[in-house]
mmCIF file of C-alpha atoms and ligand atoms in Angstrom:
data_model
loop_
_atom_site.group_PDB
_atom_site.id
_atom_site.type_symbol
_atom_site.label_atom_id
_atom_site.label_comp_id
_atom_site.label_asym_id
_atom_site.label_seq_id
_atom_site.Cartn_x
_atom_site.Cartn_y
_atom_site.Cartn_z
ATOM 1 C CA UNK A 1 90.921 52.642 132.609
ATOM 2 C CA UNK A 2 90.551 52.227 128.852
ATOM 3 C CA UNK A 3 93.520 53.101 126.624
ATOM 4 C CA UNK A 4 91.509 56.066 125.320
ATOM 5 C CA UNK A 5 90.920 57.406 128.830
ATOM 6 C CA UNK A 6 94.562 56.860 129.670
ATOM 7 C CA UNK A 7 95.704 58.864 126.634
ATOM 8 C CA UNK A 8 93.305 61.685 127.589
ATOM 9 C CA UNK A 9 94.947 61.812 131.004
ATOM 10 C CA UNK A 10 98.407 61.835 129.414
ATOM 11 C CA UNK A 11 97.489 64.730 127.165
ATOM 12 C CA UNK A 12 95.938 66.869 129.890
ATOM 13 C CA UNK A 13 98.667 66.197 132.424
ATOM 14 C CA UNK A 14 101.456 67.004 129.963
ATOM 15 C CA UNK A 15 103.143 70.277 130.808
ATOM 16 C CA UNK A 16 102.285 73.232 128.653
ATOM 17 C CA UNK A 17 103.424 76.790 129.323
ATOM 18 C CA UNK A 18 100.843 79.528 128.724
ATOM 19 C CA UNK A 19 101.549 81.774 125.755
ATOM 20 C CA UNK A 20 100.538 85.436 125.855
ATOM 21 C CA UNK A 21 101.152 87.239 122.575
ATOM 22 C CA UNK A 22 101.031 90.875 121.529
ATOM 23 C CA UNK A 23 99.683 91.304 118.001
ATOM 24 C CA UNK A 24 99.041 94.504 116.060
ATOM 25 C CA UNK A 25 99.798 95.094 112.381
ATOM 26 C CA UNK A 26 100.561 98.723 112.959
ATOM 27 C CA UNK A 27 103.997 99.525 114.311
ATOM 28 C CA UNK A 28 104.380 101.792 117.296
ATOM 29 C CA UNK A 29 101.226 100.906 119.255
ATOM 30 C CA UNK A 30 103.271 99.419 122.091
ATOM 31 C CA UNK A 31 103.752 95.684 121.523
ATOM 32 C CA UNK A 32 107.407 95.619 122.597
ATOM 33 C CA UNK A 33 106.955 98.046 125.508
ATOM 34 C CA UNK A 34 103.997 96.103 126.842
ATOM 35 C CA UNK A 35 105.535 92.672 126.267
ATOM 36 C CA UNK A 36 108.793 93.495 128.065
ATOM 37 C CA UNK A 37 107.078 95.055 131.051
ATOM 38 C CA UNK A 38 104.428 92.363 131.430
ATOM 39 C CA UNK A 39 107.243 89.792 131.302
ATOM 40 C CA UNK A 40 109.161 91.767 133.939
ATOM 41 C CA UNK A 41 106.210 91.867 136.351
ATOM 42 C CA UNK A 42 105.405 88.182 135.822
ATOM 43 C CA UNK A 43 109.071 87.326 136.205
ATOM 44 C CA UNK A 44 109.290 89.234 139.453
ATOM 45 C CA UNK A 45 106.292 87.285 140.744
ATOM 46 C CA UNK A 46 107.732 83.942 139.635
ATOM 47 C CA UNK A 47 111.408 83.908 140.581
ATOM 48 C CA UNK A 48 113.410 80.860 139.550
ATOM 49 C CA UNK A 49 114.116 78.114 142.049
ATOM 50 C CA UNK A 50 117.808 77.824 142.941
ATOM 51 C CA UNK A 51 119.768 76.386 140.044
ATOM 52 C CA UNK A 52 116.757 76.512 137.721
ATOM 53 C CA UNK A 53 116.093 78.786 134.743
ATOM 54 C CA UNK A 54 113.490 81.572 134.956
ATOM 55 C CA UNK A 55 109.954 80.179 134.548
ATOM 56 C CA UNK A 56 108.971 83.320 132.625
ATOM 57 C CA UNK A 57 110.344 83.725 129.126
ATOM 58 C CA UNK A 58 109.998 86.724 126.854
ATOM 59 C CA UNK A 59 110.056 85.683 123.230
ATOM 60 C CA UNK A 60 110.722 87.968 120.307
ATOM 61 C CA UNK A 61 109.835 86.840 116.822
ATOM 62 C CA UNK A 62 110.520 90.423 115.837
ATOM 63 C CA UNK A 63 113.269 90.447 113.228
ATOM 64 C CA UNK A 64 114.142 94.040 114.152
ATOM 65 C CA UNK A 65 115.116 92.527 117.486
ATOM 66 C CA UNK A 66 113.858 95.442 119.613
ATOM 67 C CA UNK A 67 113.250 93.082 122.512
ATOM 68 C CA UNK A 68 116.737 91.629 122.151
ATOM 69 C CA UNK A 69 118.274 95.075 122.157
ATOM 70 C CA UNK A 70 116.290 96.091 125.217
ATOM 71 C CA UNK A 71 116.975 92.930 127.168
ATOM 72 C CA UNK A 72 120.668 93.032 126.298
ATOM 73 C CA UNK A 73 120.940 96.427 128.036
ATOM 74 C CA UNK A 74 119.454 95.205 131.310
ATOM 75 C CA UNK A 75 122.210 93.732 133.492
ATOM 76 C CA UNK A 76 121.740 89.945 133.550
ATOM 77 C CA UNK A 77 121.215 89.732 137.322
ATOM 78 C CA UNK A 78 118.432 92.323 137.123
ATOM 79 C CA UNK A 79 116.528 90.684 134.301
ATOM 80 C CA UNK A 80 113.657 88.774 135.912
ATOM 81 C CA UNK A 81 112.951 86.678 132.830
ATOM 82 C CA UNK A 82 114.824 84.701 130.219
ATOM 83 C CA UNK A 83 114.456 85.743 126.642
ATOM 84 C CA UNK A 84 114.553 83.967 123.359
ATOM 85 C CA UNK A 85 114.652 85.533 119.930
ATOM 86 C CA UNK A 86 113.352 83.064 117.354
ATOM 87 C CA UNK A 87 114.106 85.357 114.388
ATOM 88 C CA UNK A 88 111.302 83.589 112.598
ATOM 89 C CA UNK A 89 112.657 80.051 113.051
ATOM 90 C CA UNK A 90 109.689 77.688 113.205
ATOM 91 C CA UNK A 91 109.683 75.099 116.001
ATOM 92 C CA UNK A 92 111.458 77.144 118.689
ATOM 93 C CA UNK A 93 108.307 78.407 120.348
ATOM 94 C CA UNK A 94 106.832 74.915 120.423
ATOM 95 C CA UNK A 95 109.947 73.591 122.158
ATOM 96 C CA UNK A 96 109.672 76.355 124.721
ATOM 97 C CA UNK A 97 106.005 75.624 125.357
ATOM 98 C CA UNK A 98 106.856 72.016 126.174
ATOM 99 C CA UNK A 99 109.865 72.887 128.349
ATOM 100 C CA UNK A 100 108.982 71.684 131.873
ATOM 101 C CA UNK A 101 110.793 74.638 133.447
ATOM 102 C CA UNK A 102 108.726 77.262 131.599
ATOM 103 C CA UNK A 103 105.408 78.563 132.961
ATOM 104 C CA UNK A 104 104.672 81.724 130.970
ATOM 105 C CA UNK A 105 105.854 82.887 127.555
ATOM 106 C CA UNK A 106 105.258 86.490 126.542
ATOM 107 C CA UNK A 107 105.622 86.927 122.796
ATOM 108 C CA UNK A 108 106.385 90.151 120.955
ATOM 109 C CA UNK A 109 105.522 89.995 117.259
ATOM 110 C CA UNK A 110 106.703 92.171 114.372
ATOM 111 C CA UNK A 111 104.637 95.165 113.356
ATOM 112 C CA UNK A 112 104.408 94.097 109.801
ATOM 113 C CA UNK A 113 103.120 90.583 109.503
ATOM 114 C CA UNK A 114 103.711 89.049 106.125
ATOM 115 C CA UNK A 115 100.266 89.720 104.702
ATOM 116 C CA UNK A 116 99.567 88.276 101.290
ATOM 117 C CA UNK A 117 98.538 91.286 99.163
ATOM 118 C CA UNK A 118 96.665 89.001 96.756
ATOM 119 C CA UNK A 119 94.568 87.268 99.395
ATOM 120 C CA UNK A 120 90.868 87.978 98.901
ATOM 121 C CA UNK A 121 89.488 90.289 101.548
ATOM 122 C CA UNK A 122 87.411 87.508 103.092
ATOM 123 C CA UNK A 123 90.206 84.918 102.922
ATOM 124 C CA UNK A 124 90.361 82.945 106.134
ATOM 125 C CA UNK A 125 94.112 83.256 106.333
ATOM 126 C CA UNK A 126 95.654 86.457 104.938
ATOM 127 C CA UNK A 127 99.150 85.605 106.145
ATOM 128 C CA UNK A 128 100.363 84.385 102.790
ATOM 129 C CA UNK A 129 103.380 82.113 102.457
ATOM 130 C CA UNK A 130 107.058 82.469 103.189
ATOM 131 C CA UNK A 131 109.056 82.051 106.387
ATOM 132 C CA UNK A 132 107.619 85.071 108.255
ATOM 133 C CA UNK A 133 104.068 83.822 107.595
ATOM 134 C CA UNK A 134 104.995 80.344 108.829
ATOM 135 C CA UNK A 135 106.475 81.803 111.999
ATOM 136 C CA UNK A 136 103.325 83.860 112.618
ATOM 137 C CA UNK A 137 101.126 80.804 112.067
ATOM 138 C CA UNK A 138 103.065 78.921 114.688
ATOM 139 C CA UNK A 139 102.707 81.789 117.170
ATOM 140 C CA UNK A 140 98.963 82.039 116.478
ATOM 141 C CA UNK A 141 98.515 78.297 116.891
ATOM 142 C CA UNK A 142 100.242 78.275 120.278
ATOM 143 C CA UNK A 143 98.776 81.491 121.700
ATOM 144 C CA UNK A 144 96.487 81.153 124.745
ATOM 145 C CA UNK A 145 95.710 84.853 125.015
ATOM 146 C CA UNK A 146 96.270 87.525 122.373
ATOM 147 C CA UNK A 147 96.662 91.157 123.409
ATOM 148 C CA UNK A 148 96.132 93.934 120.878
ATOM 149 C CA UNK A 149 97.458 97.374 121.828
ATOM 150 C CA UNK A 150 95.526 100.415 120.648
ATOM 151 C CA UNK A 151 96.254 104.065 121.357
ATOM 152 C CA UNK A 152 93.479 106.579 122.117
ATOM 153 C CA UNK A 153 93.354 109.482 119.624
ATOM 154 C CA UNK A 154 95.967 107.788 117.422
ATOM 155 C CA UNK A 155 93.414 106.565 114.925
ATOM 156 C CA UNK A 156 96.118 105.080 112.707
ATOM 157 C CA UNK A 157 96.339 102.240 115.222
ATOM 158 C CA UNK A 158 92.599 101.522 115.124
ATOM 159 C CA UNK A 159 91.977 100.046 111.675
ATOM 160 C CA UNK A 160 95.016 97.779 111.881
ATOM 161 C CA UNK A 161 93.797 96.602 115.291
ATOM 162 C CA UNK A 162 90.452 95.744 113.733
ATOM 163 C CA UNK A 163 92.248 93.895 110.956
ATOM 164 C CA UNK A 164 94.303 91.970 113.511
ATOM 165 C CA UNK A 165 91.168 90.870 115.335
ATOM 166 C CA UNK A 166 88.982 90.143 112.302
ATOM 167 C CA UNK A 167 91.557 88.501 110.061
ATOM 168 C CA UNK A 168 93.977 86.832 112.419
ATOM 169 C CA UNK A 169 92.352 86.206 115.794
ATOM 170 C CA UNK A 170 88.618 85.675 115.355
ATOM 171 C CA UNK A 171 88.895 83.171 112.453
ATOM 172 C CA UNK A 172 91.148 81.077 114.710
ATOM 173 C CA UNK A 173 89.006 81.478 117.833
ATOM 174 C CA UNK A 174 91.952 82.862 119.771
ATOM 175 C CA UNK A 175 90.855 84.524 123.021
ATOM 176 C CA UNK A 176 91.904 88.168 122.941
ATOM 177 C CA UNK A 177 91.777 91.464 124.795
ATOM 178 C CA UNK A 178 92.438 94.948 123.505
ATOM 179 C CA UNK A 179 94.986 96.827 125.594
ATOM 180 C CA UNK A 180 94.496 100.576 125.643
ATOM 181 C CA UNK A 181 98.073 101.817 125.663
ATOM 182 C CA UNK A 182 99.897 105.100 125.713
ATOM 183 C CA UNK A 183 96.845 106.912 127.067
ATOM 184 C CA UNK A 184 97.749 110.511 127.813
ATOM 185 C CA UNK A 185 95.943 110.811 131.150
ATOM 186 C CA UNK A 186 97.685 114.130 131.803
ATOM 187 C CA UNK A 187 95.890 115.968 129.016
ATOM 188 C CA UNK A 188 92.769 113.796 128.945
ATOM 189 C CA UNK A 189 91.544 115.014 132.322
ATOM 190 C CA UNK A 190 87.880 114.396 131.497
ATOM 191 C CA UNK A 191 88.721 110.882 130.261
ATOM 192 C CA UNK A 192 86.875 111.660 127.025
ATOM 193 C CA UNK A 193 89.607 110.099 124.862
ATOM 194 C CA UNK A 194 89.742 107.015 127.029
ATOM 195 C CA UNK A 195 85.977 106.648 126.945
ATOM 196 C CA UNK A 196 85.936 107.087 123.170
ATOM 197 C CA UNK A 197 88.473 104.275 122.827
ATOM 198 C CA UNK A 198 86.475 102.020 125.152
ATOM 199 C CA UNK A 199 83.289 102.771 123.185
ATOM 200 C CA UNK A 200 85.114 101.937 119.975
ATOM 201 C CA UNK A 201 85.870 98.520 121.485
ATOM 202 C CA UNK A 202 82.321 98.035 122.778
ATOM 203 C CA UNK A 203 80.785 98.868 119.381
ATOM 204 C CA UNK A 204 82.809 96.044 117.873
ATOM 205 C CA UNK A 205 82.301 93.714 120.815
ATOM 206 C CA UNK A 206 86.035 93.637 121.423
ATOM 207 C CA UNK A 207 86.717 92.921 125.097
ATOM 208 C CA UNK A 208 89.389 95.178 126.582
ATOM 209 C CA UNK A 209 91.598 95.047 129.646
ATOM 210 C CA UNK A 210 89.977 97.266 132.272
ATOM 211 C CA UNK A 211 93.334 98.837 133.097
ATOM 212 C CA UNK A 212 94.627 101.279 130.486
ATOM 213 C CA UNK A 213 98.383 101.816 130.289
ATOM 214 C CA UNK A 214 99.102 105.486 130.734
ATOM 215 C CA UNK A 215 101.647 107.470 128.763
ATOM 216 C CA UNK A 216 104.802 108.142 130.734
ATOM 217 C CA UNK A 217 108.056 109.484 129.390
ATOM 218 C CA UNK A 218 109.727 106.932 131.622
ATOM 219 C CA UNK A 219 108.375 104.099 129.467
ATOM 220 C CA UNK A 220 109.709 105.733 126.304
ATOM 221 C CA UNK A 221 113.150 106.222 127.879
ATOM 222 C CA UNK A 222 113.339 102.760 129.426
ATOM 223 C CA UNK A 223 114.760 100.783 126.459
ATOM 224 C CA UNK A 224 117.744 103.123 126.089
ATOM 225 C CA UNK A 225 118.386 102.947 129.829
ATOM 226 C CA UNK A 226 117.990 99.187 129.975
ATOM 227 C CA UNK A 227 115.124 99.371 132.448
ATOM 228 C CA UNK A 228 111.866 97.530 132.894
ATOM 229 C CA UNK A 229 109.087 98.827 135.172
ATOM 230 C CA UNK A 230 110.322 96.781 138.117
ATOM 231 C CA UNK A 231 113.625 98.697 138.099
ATOM 232 C CA UNK A 232 112.103 102.176 137.909
ATOM 233 C CA UNK A 233 113.288 104.449 140.698
ATOM 234 C CA UNK A 234 110.970 105.027 143.659
ATOM 235 C CA UNK A 235 108.919 108.101 142.834
ATOM 236 C CA UNK A 236 105.233 108.882 142.612
ATOM 237 C CA UNK A 237 105.304 108.871 138.815
ATOM 238 C CA UNK A 238 107.278 105.640 138.681
ATOM 239 C CA UNK A 239 104.812 103.983 141.031
ATOM 240 C CA UNK A 240 101.911 105.004 138.818
ATOM 241 C CA UNK A 241 103.738 103.923 135.678
ATOM 242 C CA UNK A 242 104.466 100.572 137.275
ATOM 243 C CA UNK A 243 100.981 100.157 138.718
ATOM 244 C CA UNK A 244 99.454 99.922 135.241
ATOM 245 C CA UNK A 245 101.632 96.944 134.397
ATOM 246 C CA UNK A 246 101.003 95.198 137.717
ATOM 247 C CA UNK A 247 97.279 95.477 137.088
ATOM 248 C CA UNK A 248 97.572 94.300 133.492
ATOM 249 C CA UNK A 249 99.676 91.306 134.571
ATOM 250 C CA UNK A 250 97.153 90.446 137.268
ATOM 251 C CA UNK A 251 94.334 90.716 134.742
ATOM 252 C CA UNK A 252 96.169 88.402 132.348
ATOM 253 C CA UNK A 253 96.655 85.785 135.066
ATOM 254 C CA UNK A 254 92.901 85.797 135.583
ATOM 255 C CA UNK A 255 92.316 85.085 131.903
ATOM 256 C CA UNK A 256 94.707 82.216 131.202
HETATM 257 N N1 ATP B 1 102.664 103.681 127.664
HETATM 258 C C1 ATP B 1 103.631 104.324 127.017
HETATM 259 N N2 ATP B 1 104.144 105.493 127.511
HETATM 260 C C2 ATP B 1 105.109 106.164 126.834
HETATM 261 N N3 ATP B 1 105.659 105.747 125.680
HETATM 262 C C3 ATP B 1 105.196 104.601 125.138
HETATM 263 C C4 ATP B 1 104.173 103.823 125.764
HETATM 264 N N4 ATP B 1 103.932 102.736 124.983
HETATM 265 C C5 ATP B 1 104.766 102.828 123.945
HETATM 266 N N5 ATP B 1 105.526 103.941 124.012
HETATM 267 C C6 ATP B 1 106.547 104.399 123.042
HETATM 268 O O1 ATP B 1 106.000 104.345 121.737
HETATM 269 C C7 ATP B 1 106.959 103.869 120.811
HETATM 270 C C8 ATP B 1 106.440 102.606 120.133
HETATM 271 O O2 ATP B 1 106.280 101.579 121.110
HETATM 272 P P1 ATP B 1 106.757 100.056 120.819
HETATM 273 O O3 ATP B 1 108.119 100.033 120.226
HETATM 274 O O4 ATP B 1 106.516 99.306 122.065
HETATM 275 O O5 ATP B 1 105.700 99.670 119.699
HETATM 276 P P2 ATP B 1 105.635 98.325 118.810
HETATM 277 O O6 ATP B 1 104.201 98.009 118.656
HETATM 278 O O7 ATP B 1 106.510 97.288 119.385
HETATM 279 O O8 ATP B 1 106.221 98.825 117.418
HETATM 280 P P3 ATP B 1 106.863 97.927 116.228
HETATM 281 O O9 ATP B 1 105.707 97.264 115.556
HETATM 282 O O10 ATP B 1 107.528 98.936 115.363
HETATM 283 O O11 ATP B 1 107.787 96.933 116.860
HETATM 284 C C9 ATP B 1 108.235 103.627 121.601
HETATM 285 O O12 ATP B 1 109.054 104.767 121.469
HETATM 286 C C10 ATP B 1 107.750 103.472 123.034
HETATM 287 O O13 ATP B 1 108.732 103.874 123.969
HETATM 288 MG MG1 MG B 2 108.153 96.226 118.627
#
């Protein structure tokens, strides 16, 4: 084998965890909710071997630390994933990616990326400079699959989602899926709102996860109670609320 072939083998056989990242400029679309619950389902499916750390790691670059606050409320023995808060420190995510014990990293990003207000509209990289921009660049560079939450009817989440795709993801060729989140299936009986959201994606050629995440009060109450979907009590509603995340997690596994 030539040295070149040998180095190709070394590179491909080197361990690399898969990075799944939630991006969306607009706050409140569901990045943290979705990230925590996807991590919980993946963690449940990939329990640690005895004496080993969890192979699933939730990673918050969010300086508000909403993931940290949430995870800190879940009793340690019930948390099916490890979590790391980088607080914008560059290099931490890369270390995690190369950690041989880590299989999946689910990243929650801040709602307000450090966008350079003076960047021309067609600038390839609107992130600007400064530590928050550097941290975001690192996350983007290491992301295997980007997920962009959008909320039907809540049009304020739509333009920022488009911005996220057009300015951050497409220029970097990062594979992405829109995640229709917080869909009020109770009032949208005819599915008109859901369909409108899906058509919005189709018009822009934005692929979307086939499973929408429905709106359940349980999800909104979960952070305060220190729960993730896998700890929801056994009830019909809880099963439905959980089902969405099981399907999303399964869909993600098929894409990475
Ligand atoms: N599927 C859902 N069902 C019910 N409530 C939801 C759902 N998704 C999100 N929410 C609620 O909407 C609010 C915003 O969600 P979340 O904090 O996950 O958004 P975010 O994108 O992380 O926002 P930020 O950018 O500010 O961090 C929260 O109160 C959350 O509980
Ligand atoms: Mg958040």
